[in-house]
Coordinates of C-alpha atoms in Angstrom, one line a residue:
M1221 CA 9.1 -8.5 30.8
E1222 CA 11.1 -11.6 30.7
A1223 CA 10.1 -15.2 31.1
G1224 CA 12.8 -17.8 31.5
G1225 CA 15.3 -15.4 29.9
D1226 CA 13.2 -14.6 26.9
T1227 CA 12.2 -11.0 26.3
L1228 CA 8.3 -11.1 25.7
L1229 CA 6.6 -9.2 22.9
E1230 CA 4.4 -6.5 24.5
S1231 CA 2.7 -4.9 21.4
I1232 CA 2.6 -4.8 17.7
S1233 CA 1.8 -1.8 15.5
L1234 CA 0.3 -1.5 12.1
P1235 CA -0.9 1.4 10.0
S1236 CA -4.6 1.9 11.0
S1237 CA -5.5 1.7 7.2
I1238 CA -4.1 1.5 3.8
V1239 CA -5.6 2.2 0.4
L1240 CA -4.7 0.0 -2.6
W1241 CA -5.6 -0.4 -6.3
K1242 CA -7.0 -3.6 -7.4
S1243 CA -4.1 -5.9 -8.3
Q1244 CA -1.6 -3.8 -6.2
D1245 CA 0.7 -5.6 -3.8
Y1246 CA 1.6 -4.3 -0.4
I1247 CA 3.9 -5.7 2.5
F1248 CA 3.0 -4.9 6.0
E1249 CA 6.1 -3.9 8.1
P1250 CA 4.9 -4.2 11.8
L1251 CA 6.7 -2.3 14.6
F1252 CA 7.3 -4.3 17.6
T1253 CA 7.7 -3.2 21.4
P1254 CA 10.3 -4.1 22.6
Q1255 CA 12.3 -4.4 19.4
D1256 CA 14.4 -7.0 20.9
A1257 CA 11.6 -9.4 21.9
T1258 CA 12.7 -12.9 21.5
N1259 CA 9.9 -14.2 19.3
L1260 CA 8.5 -11.8 16.6
S1261 CA 6.7 -14.5 14.6
L1262 CA 3.2 -13.5 13.6
I1263 CA 0.1 -15.2 12.2
W1264 CA -1.6 -13.1 9.6
D1265 CA -5.2 -13.2 9.0
C1266 CA -7.9 -11.4 7.0
N1267 CA -11.8 -11.3 7.3
D1268 CA -12.5 -11.1 3.7
T1269 CA -10.4 -13.2 1.2
S1270 CA -12.6 -12.1 -1.6
V1271 CA -11.0 -8.5 -1.3
I1272 CA -7.5 -9.3 -0.5
S1273 CA -5.2 -12.2 0.1
I1274 CA -2.5 -12.1 2.7
D1275 CA 0.4 -14.7 3.3
Q1276 CA 2.3 -15.5 6.5
D1277 CA 5.0 -13.0 5.8
G1278 CA 2.4 -10.0 5.6
N1279 CA 2.3 -9.8 1.8
V1280 CA -1.1 -8.5 0.7
T1281 CA -2.5 -8.6 -2.9
A1282 CA -5.7 -6.6 -3.7
K1283 CA -8.2 -8.8 -5.5
A1284 CA -11.4 -6.8 -5.6
I1285 CA -13.0 -3.5 -4.8
G1286 CA -14.0 -3.5 -1.1
A1287 CA -12.6 -3.4 2.4
A1288 CA -11.1 -6.1 4.6
K1289 CA -9.7 -6.3 8.1
V1290 CA -6.0 -7.7 8.6
T1291 CA -4.9 -9.0 12.0
A1292 CA -1.5 -9.8 13.0
T1293 CA -1.3 -12.1 16.1
S1294 CA 1.9 -12.9 18.1
V1295 CA 2.7 -16.7 17.9
A1296 CA 4.3 -16.5 21.3
D1297 CA 1.1 -14.9 23.0
N1298 CA -2.2 -14.7 21.0
S1299 CA -3.3 -11.6 23.3
V1300 CA -0.9 -9.5 21.5
Q1301 CA -2.5 -8.4 18.3
A1302 CA -2.8 -5.4 15.8
S1303 CA -5.3 -4.8 13.1
A1304 CA -5.5 -2.7 10.0
T1305 CA -8.1 -1.9 7.4
V1306 CA -7.2 -2.5 3.8
I1307 CA -9.4 -0.5 1.3
V1308 CA -9.3 -1.3 -2.4
D1309 CA -11.0 1.5 -4.0
R1310 CA -10.2 1.6 -7.7
E1311 CA -8.7 -0.4 -10.5
I1312 CA -6.6 0.4 -13.6
T1313 CA -8.7 0.5 -16.7
Q1314 CA -6.0 1.8 -19.2
I1315 CA -2.3 2.2 -19.3
V1316 CA -0.2 4.1 -21.9
V1317 CA 3.5 3.6 -21.9
G1318 CA 6.0 5.9 -23.9
G1319 CA 9.7 6.5 -24.0
Y1320 CA 9.6 9.3 -21.4
H1321 CA 6.0 9.1 -19.9
S1322 CA 3.5 6.6 -18.7
V1323 CA -0.1 7.3 -17.9
I1324 CA -2.8 5.4 -16.2
L1325 CA -6.6 5.9 -16.3
D1326 CA -8.4 4.4 -13.2
S1327 CA -11.9 3.3 -12.7
K1328 CA -12.8 6.5 -11.0
G1329 CA -11.8 8.6 -14.1
D1330 CA -8.6 9.9 -12.6
L1331 CA -5.3 10.1 -14.6
W1332 CA -2.0 9.2 -13.1
T1333 CA 1.3 10.1 -14.6
T1334 CA 5.1 9.3 -14.2
G1335 CA 8.2 10.2 -16.1
A1336 CA 10.1 13.2 -17.3
N1337 CA 8.4 16.5 -16.4
D1338 CA 10.9 19.3 -17.2
K1339 CA 8.1 21.4 -19.0
G1340 CA 5.4 20.3 -16.5
Q1341 CA 4.0 17.9 -19.0
L1342 CA 2.8 15.4 -16.4
G1343 CA 0.2 17.9 -15.1
I1344 CA 1.2 17.5 -11.4
G1345 CA 1.8 21.1 -10.8
D1346 CA 5.6 21.3 -10.7
N1347 CA 8.5 20.6 -13.1
N1348 CA 10.1 17.8 -11.2
D1349 CA 10.5 14.4 -12.9
S1350 CA 8.4 11.6 -11.2
H1351 CA 9.5 8.0 -10.6
S1352 CA 6.3 6.9 -9.3
F1353 CA 2.7 7.5 -10.4
V1354 CA 1.2 10.8 -9.2
K1355 CA -2.4 11.9 -9.7
V1356 CA -2.9 14.5 -12.4
K1357 CA -4.1 17.9 -10.8
S1358 CA -5.2 19.6 -14.0
I1359 CA -5.4 18.6 -17.7
G1360 CA -5.1 22.5 -18.3
A1361 CA -1.5 22.2 -16.9
M1362 CA -0.6 19.7 -19.5
E1363 CA -1.9 22.0 -22.3
K1364 CA 0.0 25.0 -21.3
R1365 CA 3.5 23.6 -22.1

């Protein structure tokens, strides 16, 4: 639809939910319909600033364990909105960093590893190196090198 030569924003799409660790950052990247709408500016809001913070560019920081609802509202038409739930479900309790591997222990007792994995030493079920943290599937897999 057009109004005075402008292409109006019809809808905004966000993921329905995301899961973060305490202190983790995330950037919302909304999808717009139509993509060539004239005004894609949004107002970002959250219903619980004790759990997360969000700035006007959609940058989120997880502050505490819990859940919060994020709403993106079109500046041009406040009836055009999208919402997402942000769940913060764990925090890092310990980190060990080495020359070829790094390991995180989280508040739920899970291990996460990253690094060289040519002999399966990360315990993630394969021999592929990992450049992001992956949850350890089995401690036994790490012992069988």
